[in-house]
PDB file of C-alpha atoms in Angstrom:
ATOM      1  CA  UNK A   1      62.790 102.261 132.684  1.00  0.00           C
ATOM      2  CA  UNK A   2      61.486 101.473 135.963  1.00  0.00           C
ATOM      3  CA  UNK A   3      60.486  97.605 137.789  1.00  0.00           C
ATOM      4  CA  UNK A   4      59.090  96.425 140.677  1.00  0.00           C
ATOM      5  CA  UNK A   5      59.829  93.151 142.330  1.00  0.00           C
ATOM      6  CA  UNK A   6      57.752  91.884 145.007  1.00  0.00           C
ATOM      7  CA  UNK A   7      59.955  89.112 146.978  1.00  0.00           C
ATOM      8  CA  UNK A   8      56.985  87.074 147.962  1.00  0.00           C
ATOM      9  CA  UNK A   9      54.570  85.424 145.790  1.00  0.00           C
ATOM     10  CA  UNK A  10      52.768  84.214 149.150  1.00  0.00           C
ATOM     11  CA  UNK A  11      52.758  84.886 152.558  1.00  0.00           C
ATOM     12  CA  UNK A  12      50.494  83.003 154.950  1.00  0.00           C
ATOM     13  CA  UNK A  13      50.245  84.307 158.084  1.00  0.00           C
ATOM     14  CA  UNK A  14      47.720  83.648 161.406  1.00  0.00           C
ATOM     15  CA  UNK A  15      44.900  85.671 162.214  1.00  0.00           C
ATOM     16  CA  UNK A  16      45.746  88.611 164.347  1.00  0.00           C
ATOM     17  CA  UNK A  17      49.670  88.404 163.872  1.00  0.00           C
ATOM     18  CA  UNK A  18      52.058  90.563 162.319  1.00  0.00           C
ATOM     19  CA  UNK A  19      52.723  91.023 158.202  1.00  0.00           C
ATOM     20  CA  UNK A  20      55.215  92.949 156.208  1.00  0.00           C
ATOM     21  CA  UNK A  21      55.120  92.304 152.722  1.00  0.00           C
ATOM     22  CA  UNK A  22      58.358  93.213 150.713  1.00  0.00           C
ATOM     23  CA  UNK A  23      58.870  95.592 147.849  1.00  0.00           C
ATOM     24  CA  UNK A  24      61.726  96.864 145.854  1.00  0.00           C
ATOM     25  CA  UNK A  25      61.627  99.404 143.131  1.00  0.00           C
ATOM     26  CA  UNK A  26      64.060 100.485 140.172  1.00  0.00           C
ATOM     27  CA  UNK A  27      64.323 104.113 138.755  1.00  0.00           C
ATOM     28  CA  UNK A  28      66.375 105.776 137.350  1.00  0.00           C
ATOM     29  CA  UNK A  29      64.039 108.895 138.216  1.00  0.00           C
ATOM     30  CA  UNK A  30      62.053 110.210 141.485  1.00  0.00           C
ATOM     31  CA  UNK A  31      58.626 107.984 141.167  1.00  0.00           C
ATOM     32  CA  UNK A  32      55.504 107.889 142.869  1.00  0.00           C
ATOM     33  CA  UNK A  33      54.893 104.747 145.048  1.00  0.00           C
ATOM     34  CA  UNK A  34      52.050 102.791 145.908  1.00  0.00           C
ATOM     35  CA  UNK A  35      50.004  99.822 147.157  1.00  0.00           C
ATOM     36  CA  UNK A  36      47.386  98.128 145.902  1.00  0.00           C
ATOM     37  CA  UNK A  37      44.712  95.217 146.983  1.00  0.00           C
ATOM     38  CA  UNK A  38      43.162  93.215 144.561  1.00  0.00           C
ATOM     39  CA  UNK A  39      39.598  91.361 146.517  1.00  0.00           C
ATOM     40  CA  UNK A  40      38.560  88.183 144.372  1.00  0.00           C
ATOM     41  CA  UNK A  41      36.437  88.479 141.254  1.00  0.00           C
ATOM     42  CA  UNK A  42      36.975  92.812 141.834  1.00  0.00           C
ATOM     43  CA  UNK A  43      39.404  95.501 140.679  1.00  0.00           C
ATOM     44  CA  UNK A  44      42.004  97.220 142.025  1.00  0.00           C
ATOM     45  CA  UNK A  45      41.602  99.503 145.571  1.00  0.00           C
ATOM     46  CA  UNK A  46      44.576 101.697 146.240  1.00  0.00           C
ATOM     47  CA  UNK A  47      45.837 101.097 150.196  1.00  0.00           C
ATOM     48  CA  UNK A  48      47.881 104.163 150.284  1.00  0.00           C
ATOM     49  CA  UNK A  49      50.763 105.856 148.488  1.00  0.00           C
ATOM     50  CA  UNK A  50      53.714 108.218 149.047  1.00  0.00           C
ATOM     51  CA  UNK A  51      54.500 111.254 146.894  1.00  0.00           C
ATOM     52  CA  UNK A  52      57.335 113.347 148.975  1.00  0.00           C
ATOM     53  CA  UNK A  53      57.513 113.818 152.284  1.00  0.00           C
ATOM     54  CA  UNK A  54      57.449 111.807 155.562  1.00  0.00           C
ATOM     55  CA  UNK A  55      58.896 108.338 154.369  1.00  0.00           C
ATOM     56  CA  UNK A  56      56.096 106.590 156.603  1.00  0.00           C
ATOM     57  CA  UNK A  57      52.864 106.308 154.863  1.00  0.00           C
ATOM     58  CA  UNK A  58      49.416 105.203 156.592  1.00  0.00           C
ATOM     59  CA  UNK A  59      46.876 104.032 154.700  1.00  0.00           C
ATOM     60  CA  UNK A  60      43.845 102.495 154.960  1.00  0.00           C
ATOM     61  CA  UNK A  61      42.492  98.918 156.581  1.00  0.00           C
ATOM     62  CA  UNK A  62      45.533  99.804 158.877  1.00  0.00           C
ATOM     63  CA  UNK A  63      48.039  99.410 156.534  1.00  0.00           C
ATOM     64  CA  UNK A  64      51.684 101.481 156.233  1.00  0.00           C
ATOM     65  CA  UNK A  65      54.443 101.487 154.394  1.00  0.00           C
ATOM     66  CA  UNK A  66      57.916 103.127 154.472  1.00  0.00           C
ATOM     67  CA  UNK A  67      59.996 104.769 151.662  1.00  0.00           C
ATOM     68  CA  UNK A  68      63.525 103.343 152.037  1.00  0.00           C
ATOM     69  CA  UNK A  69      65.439 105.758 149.086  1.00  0.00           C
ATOM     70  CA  UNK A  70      68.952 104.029 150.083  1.00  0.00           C
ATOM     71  CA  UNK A  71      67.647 100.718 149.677  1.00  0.00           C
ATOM     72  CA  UNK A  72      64.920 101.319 147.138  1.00  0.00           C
ATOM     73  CA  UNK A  73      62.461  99.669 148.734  1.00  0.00           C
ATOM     74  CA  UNK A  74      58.916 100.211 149.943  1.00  0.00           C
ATOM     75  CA  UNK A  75      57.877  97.957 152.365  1.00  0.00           C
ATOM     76  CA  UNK A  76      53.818  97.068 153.880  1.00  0.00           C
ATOM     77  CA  UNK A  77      52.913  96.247 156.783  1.00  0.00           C
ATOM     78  CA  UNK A  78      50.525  95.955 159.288  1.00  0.00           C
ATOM     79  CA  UNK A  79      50.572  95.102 162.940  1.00  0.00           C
ATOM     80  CA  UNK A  80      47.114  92.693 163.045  1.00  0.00           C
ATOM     81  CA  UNK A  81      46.122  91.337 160.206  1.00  0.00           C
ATOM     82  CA  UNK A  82      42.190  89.953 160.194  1.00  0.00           C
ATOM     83  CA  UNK A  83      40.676  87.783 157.740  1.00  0.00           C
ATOM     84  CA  UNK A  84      39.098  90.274 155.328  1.00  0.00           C
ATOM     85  CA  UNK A  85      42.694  90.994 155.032  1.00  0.00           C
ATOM     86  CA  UNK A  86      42.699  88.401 152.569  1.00  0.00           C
ATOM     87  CA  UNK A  87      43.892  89.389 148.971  1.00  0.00           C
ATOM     88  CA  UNK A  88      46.217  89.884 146.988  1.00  0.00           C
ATOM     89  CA  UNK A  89      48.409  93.048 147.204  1.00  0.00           C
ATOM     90  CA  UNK A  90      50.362  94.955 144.175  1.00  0.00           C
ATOM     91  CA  UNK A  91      53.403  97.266 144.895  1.00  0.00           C
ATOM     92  CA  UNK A  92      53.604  99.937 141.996  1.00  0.00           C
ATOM     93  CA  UNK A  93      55.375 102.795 140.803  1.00  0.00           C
ATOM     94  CA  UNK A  94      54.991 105.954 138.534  1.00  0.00           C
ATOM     95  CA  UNK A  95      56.821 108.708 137.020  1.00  0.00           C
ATOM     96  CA  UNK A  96      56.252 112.129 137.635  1.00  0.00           C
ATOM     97  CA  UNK A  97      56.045 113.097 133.879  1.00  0.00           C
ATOM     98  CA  UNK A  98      53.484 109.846 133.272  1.00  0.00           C
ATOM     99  CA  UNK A  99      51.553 109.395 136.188  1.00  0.00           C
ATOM    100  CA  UNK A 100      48.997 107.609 134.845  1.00  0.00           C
ATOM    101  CA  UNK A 101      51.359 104.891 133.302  1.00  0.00           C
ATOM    102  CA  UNK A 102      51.496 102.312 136.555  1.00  0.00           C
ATOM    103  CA  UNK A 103      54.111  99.727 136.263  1.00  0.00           C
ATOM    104  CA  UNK A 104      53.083  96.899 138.780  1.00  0.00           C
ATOM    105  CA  UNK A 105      54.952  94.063 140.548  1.00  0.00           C
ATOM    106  CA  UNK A 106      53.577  90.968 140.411  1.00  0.00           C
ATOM    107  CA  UNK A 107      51.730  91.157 143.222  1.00  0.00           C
ATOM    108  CA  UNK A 108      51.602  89.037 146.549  1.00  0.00           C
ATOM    109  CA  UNK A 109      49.065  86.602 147.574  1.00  0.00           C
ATOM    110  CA  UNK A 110      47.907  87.343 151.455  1.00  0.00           C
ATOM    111  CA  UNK A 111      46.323  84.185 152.904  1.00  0.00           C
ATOM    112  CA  UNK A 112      44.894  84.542 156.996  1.00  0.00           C
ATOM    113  CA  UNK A 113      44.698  81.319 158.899  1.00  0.00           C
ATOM    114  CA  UNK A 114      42.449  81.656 162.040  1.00  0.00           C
TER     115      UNK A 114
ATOM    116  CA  UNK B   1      29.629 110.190 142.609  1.00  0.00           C
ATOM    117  CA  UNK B   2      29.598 106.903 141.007  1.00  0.00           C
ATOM    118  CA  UNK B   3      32.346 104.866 140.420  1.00  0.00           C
ATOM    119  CA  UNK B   4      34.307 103.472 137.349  1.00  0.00           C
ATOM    120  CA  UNK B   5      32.167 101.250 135.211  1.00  0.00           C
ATOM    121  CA  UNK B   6      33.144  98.593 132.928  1.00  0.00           C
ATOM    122  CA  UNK B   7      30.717  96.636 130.408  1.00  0.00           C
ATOM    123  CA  UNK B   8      30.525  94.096 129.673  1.00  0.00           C
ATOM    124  CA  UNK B   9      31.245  92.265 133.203  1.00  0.00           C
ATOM    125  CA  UNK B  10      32.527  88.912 131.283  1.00  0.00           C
ATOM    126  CA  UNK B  11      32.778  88.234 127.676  1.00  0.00           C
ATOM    127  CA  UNK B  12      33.393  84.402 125.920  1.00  0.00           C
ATOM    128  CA  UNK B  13      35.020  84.704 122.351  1.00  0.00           C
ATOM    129  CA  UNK B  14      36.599  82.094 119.803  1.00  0.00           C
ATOM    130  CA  UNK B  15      39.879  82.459 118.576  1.00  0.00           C
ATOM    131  CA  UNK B  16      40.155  85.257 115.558  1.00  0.00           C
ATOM    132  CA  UNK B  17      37.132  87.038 116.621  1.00  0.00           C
ATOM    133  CA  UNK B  18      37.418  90.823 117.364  1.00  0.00           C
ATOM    134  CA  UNK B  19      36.070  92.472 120.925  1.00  0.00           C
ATOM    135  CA  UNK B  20      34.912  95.480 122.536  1.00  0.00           C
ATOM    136  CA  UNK B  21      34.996  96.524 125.686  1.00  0.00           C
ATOM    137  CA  UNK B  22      33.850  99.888 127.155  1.00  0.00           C
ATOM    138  CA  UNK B  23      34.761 102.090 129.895  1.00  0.00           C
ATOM    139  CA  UNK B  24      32.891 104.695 131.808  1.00  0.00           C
ATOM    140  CA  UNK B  25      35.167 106.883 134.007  1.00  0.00           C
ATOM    141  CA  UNK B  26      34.494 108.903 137.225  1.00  0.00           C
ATOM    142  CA  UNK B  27      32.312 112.414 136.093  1.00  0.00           C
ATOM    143  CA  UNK B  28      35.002 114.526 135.529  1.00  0.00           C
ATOM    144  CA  UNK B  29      37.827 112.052 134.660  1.00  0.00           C
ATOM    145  CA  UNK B  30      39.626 112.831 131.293  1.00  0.00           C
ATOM    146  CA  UNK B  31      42.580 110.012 131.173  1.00  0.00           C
ATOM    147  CA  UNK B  32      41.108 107.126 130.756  1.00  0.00           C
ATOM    148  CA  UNK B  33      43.975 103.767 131.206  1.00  0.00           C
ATOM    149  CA  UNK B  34      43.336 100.178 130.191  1.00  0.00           C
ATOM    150  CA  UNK B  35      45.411  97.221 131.798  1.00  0.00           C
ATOM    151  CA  UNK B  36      45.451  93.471 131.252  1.00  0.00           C
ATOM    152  CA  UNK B  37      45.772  91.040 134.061  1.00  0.00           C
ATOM    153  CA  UNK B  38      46.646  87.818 133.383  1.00  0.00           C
ATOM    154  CA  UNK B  39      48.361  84.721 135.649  1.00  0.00           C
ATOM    155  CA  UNK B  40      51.351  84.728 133.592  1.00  0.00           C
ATOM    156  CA  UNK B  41      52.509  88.259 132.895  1.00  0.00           C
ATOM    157  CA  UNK B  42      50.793  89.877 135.786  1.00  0.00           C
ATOM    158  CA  UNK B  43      49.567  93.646 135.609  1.00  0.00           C
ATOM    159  CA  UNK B  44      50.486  95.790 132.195  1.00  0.00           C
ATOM    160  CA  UNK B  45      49.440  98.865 131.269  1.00  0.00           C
ATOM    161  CA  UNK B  46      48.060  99.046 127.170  1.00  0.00           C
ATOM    162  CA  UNK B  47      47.410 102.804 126.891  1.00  0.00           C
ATOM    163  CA  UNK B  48      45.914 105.967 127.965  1.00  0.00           C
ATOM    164  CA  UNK B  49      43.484 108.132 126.710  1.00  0.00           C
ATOM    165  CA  UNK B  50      43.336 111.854 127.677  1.00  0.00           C
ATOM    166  CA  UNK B  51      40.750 114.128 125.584  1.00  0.00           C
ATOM    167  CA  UNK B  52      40.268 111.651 122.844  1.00  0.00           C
ATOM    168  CA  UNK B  53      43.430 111.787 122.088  1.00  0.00           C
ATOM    169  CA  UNK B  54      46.278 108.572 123.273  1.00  0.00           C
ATOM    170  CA  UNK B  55      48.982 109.841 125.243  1.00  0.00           C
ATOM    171  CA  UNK B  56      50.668 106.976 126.511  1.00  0.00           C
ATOM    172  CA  UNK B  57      51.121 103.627 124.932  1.00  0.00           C
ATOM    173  CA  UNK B  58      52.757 100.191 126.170  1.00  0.00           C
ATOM    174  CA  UNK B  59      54.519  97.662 124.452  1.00  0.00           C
ATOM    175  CA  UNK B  60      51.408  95.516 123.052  1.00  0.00           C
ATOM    176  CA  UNK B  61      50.887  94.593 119.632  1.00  0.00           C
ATOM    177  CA  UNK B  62      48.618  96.649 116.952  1.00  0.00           C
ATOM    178  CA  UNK B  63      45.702  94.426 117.522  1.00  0.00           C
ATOM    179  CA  UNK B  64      45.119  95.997 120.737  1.00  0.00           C
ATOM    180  CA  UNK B  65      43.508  99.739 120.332  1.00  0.00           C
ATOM    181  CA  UNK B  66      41.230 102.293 121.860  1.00  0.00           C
ATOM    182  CA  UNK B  67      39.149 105.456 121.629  1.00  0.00           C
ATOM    183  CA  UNK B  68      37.816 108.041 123.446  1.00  0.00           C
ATOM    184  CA  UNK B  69      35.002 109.915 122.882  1.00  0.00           C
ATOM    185  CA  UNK B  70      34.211 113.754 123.682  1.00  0.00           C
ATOM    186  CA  UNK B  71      32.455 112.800 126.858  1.00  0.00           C
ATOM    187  CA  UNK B  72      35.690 111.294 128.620  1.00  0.00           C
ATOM    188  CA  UNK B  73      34.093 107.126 128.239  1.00  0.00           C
ATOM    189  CA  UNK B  74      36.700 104.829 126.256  1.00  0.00           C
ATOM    190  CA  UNK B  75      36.573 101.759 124.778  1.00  0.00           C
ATOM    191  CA  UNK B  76      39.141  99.328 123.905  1.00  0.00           C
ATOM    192  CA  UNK B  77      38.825  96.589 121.010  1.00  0.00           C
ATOM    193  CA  UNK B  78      41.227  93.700 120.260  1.00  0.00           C
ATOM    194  CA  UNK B  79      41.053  92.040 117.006  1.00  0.00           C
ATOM    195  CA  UNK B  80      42.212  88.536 115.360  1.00  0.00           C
ATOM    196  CA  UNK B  81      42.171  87.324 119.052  1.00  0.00           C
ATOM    197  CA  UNK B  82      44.308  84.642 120.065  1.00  0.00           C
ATOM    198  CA  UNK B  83      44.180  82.713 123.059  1.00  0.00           C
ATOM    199  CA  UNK B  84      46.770  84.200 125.069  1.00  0.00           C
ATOM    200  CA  UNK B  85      44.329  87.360 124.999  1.00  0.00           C
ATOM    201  CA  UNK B  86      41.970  85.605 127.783  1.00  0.00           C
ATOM    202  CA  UNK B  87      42.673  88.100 130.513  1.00  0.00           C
ATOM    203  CA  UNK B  88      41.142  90.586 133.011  1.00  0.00           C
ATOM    204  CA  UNK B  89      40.526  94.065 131.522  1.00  0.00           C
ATOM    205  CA  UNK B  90      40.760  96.653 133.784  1.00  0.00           C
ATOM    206  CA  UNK B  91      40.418 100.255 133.136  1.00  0.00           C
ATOM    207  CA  UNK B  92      41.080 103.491 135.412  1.00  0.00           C
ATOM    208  CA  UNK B  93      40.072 106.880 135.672  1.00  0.00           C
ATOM    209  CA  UNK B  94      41.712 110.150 137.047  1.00  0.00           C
ATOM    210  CA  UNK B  95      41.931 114.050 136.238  1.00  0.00           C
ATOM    211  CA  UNK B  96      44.988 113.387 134.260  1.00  0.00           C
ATOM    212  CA  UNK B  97      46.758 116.778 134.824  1.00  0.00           C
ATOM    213  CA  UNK B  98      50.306 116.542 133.916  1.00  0.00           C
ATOM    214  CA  UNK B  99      53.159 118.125 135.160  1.00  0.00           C
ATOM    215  CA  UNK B 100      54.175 117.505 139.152  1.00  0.00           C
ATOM    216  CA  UNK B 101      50.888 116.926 140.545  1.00  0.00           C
ATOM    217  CA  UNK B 102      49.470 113.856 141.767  1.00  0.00           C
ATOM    218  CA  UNK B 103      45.923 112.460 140.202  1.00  0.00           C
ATOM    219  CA  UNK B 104      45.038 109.121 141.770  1.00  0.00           C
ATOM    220  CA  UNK B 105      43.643 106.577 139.593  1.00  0.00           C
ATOM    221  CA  UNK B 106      40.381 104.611 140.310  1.00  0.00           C
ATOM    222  CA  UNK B 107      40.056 101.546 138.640  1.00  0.00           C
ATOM    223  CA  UNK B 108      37.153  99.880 137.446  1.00  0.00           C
ATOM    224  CA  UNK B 109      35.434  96.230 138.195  1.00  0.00           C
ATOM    225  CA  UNK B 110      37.026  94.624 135.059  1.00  0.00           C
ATOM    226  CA  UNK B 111      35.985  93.007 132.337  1.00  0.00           C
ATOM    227  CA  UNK B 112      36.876  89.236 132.305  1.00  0.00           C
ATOM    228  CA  UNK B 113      37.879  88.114 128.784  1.00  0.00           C
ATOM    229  CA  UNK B 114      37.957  84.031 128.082  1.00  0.00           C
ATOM    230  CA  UNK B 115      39.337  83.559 124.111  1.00  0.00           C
ATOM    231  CA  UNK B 116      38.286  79.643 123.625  1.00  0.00           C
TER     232      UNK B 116
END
């Protein structure tokens, strides 16, 4: 079976500064990865993922992550955040063989202060 | 191409009631997934449709089903509901070709359930 655990439940952060928010995956089996943001009162928007390859993903808003295998982990960041950046942001994971099953973490609640 | 579309937008039902919600997926879309969000036990996936037929399920209880019809759109219905069933109901579309190929999902607005 496979989990996600997303270390932070809430990370505030300043307007224009630096944010990684952390992510750690379980699988017994090679998995897709991804981000998602969650706006208020809207679905889910995917920020970017990473199927094979290059371990450093860009995405979109100006958003990447990077695919850790060793240390399971799959890691967001970005390098100014702004405060549209505001949301809440879900680290997920599928199998190959089940793609369309998404197992979420619990997600992470982004808060800018100006 | 328009998006994933979910009616109704919010929905207030009493406890033991049975509900409905429907899904319109992306032209083209054949998997069809429905997910509950709530506070407590975040994001979980219920099931997937592909071609009318389920092809994935999760661990939720028989009150919780779906359908799909011929032309891809899905609904989901919950019976006897209970409170703990006040969630948001979102639903995704993709190609849903299987094997080692990637079809990313695009979810819908939700549909915001309140069980009173």
């Amino acid at each position: 079976a496979q989990s996600v655990t997303q270390l932070d439940s809430q990370v505030p952060v300043f307007e224009e500064a630096p944010v990684e928010l952390r992510c750690n995956y379980s699988s017994s089996v090679s998995v897709y990865l991804f981000w998602y943001v969650q706006y208020p009162n809207q679905g889910l928007q995917l920020l970017l993922k990473y199927l094979s390859g290059s371990t450093l993903v860009k995405g979109i808003n100006g958003f990447e992550a990077e695919f850790n295998k060793s240390q399971t982990s799959f890691h967001l960041r970005k390098p100014s955040v702004h405060i549209s950046d505001t949301a809440e942001y879900f680290c997920a994971v599928s199998v190959y063989s089940s793609a369309s099953k998404i197992i979420f973490g619990s997600g992470t609640r982004l808060s800018i202060r100006p | 191409k328009a998006g994933v579309t979910q009616t109704p937008r919010y929905l207030i039902k009493t406890r033991g009631q049975q509900v409905t919600l429907s899904c319109s997926p992306i032209s083209g879309h054949r998997s069809v997934s429905w997910y509950q969000q709530t506070p407590g036990q975040g994001l979980q996936f219920l099931f997937e449709y592909f071609s009318e037929t389920q092809r994935n399920k999760g661990n939720f209880p028989g009150r919780f089903s779906g359908r799909q019809f011929s032309n891809s759109r899905s609904e989901m219905n919950v019976s006897t509901l209970e409170l703990g069933d006040s969630a948001l109901y979102l639903c995704a579309s993709s190609l849903g070709l299987q094997g080692h190929s990637y079809n990313e999902q695009f979810f819908g607005p939700g549909t915001r359930l309140t069980v009173l």
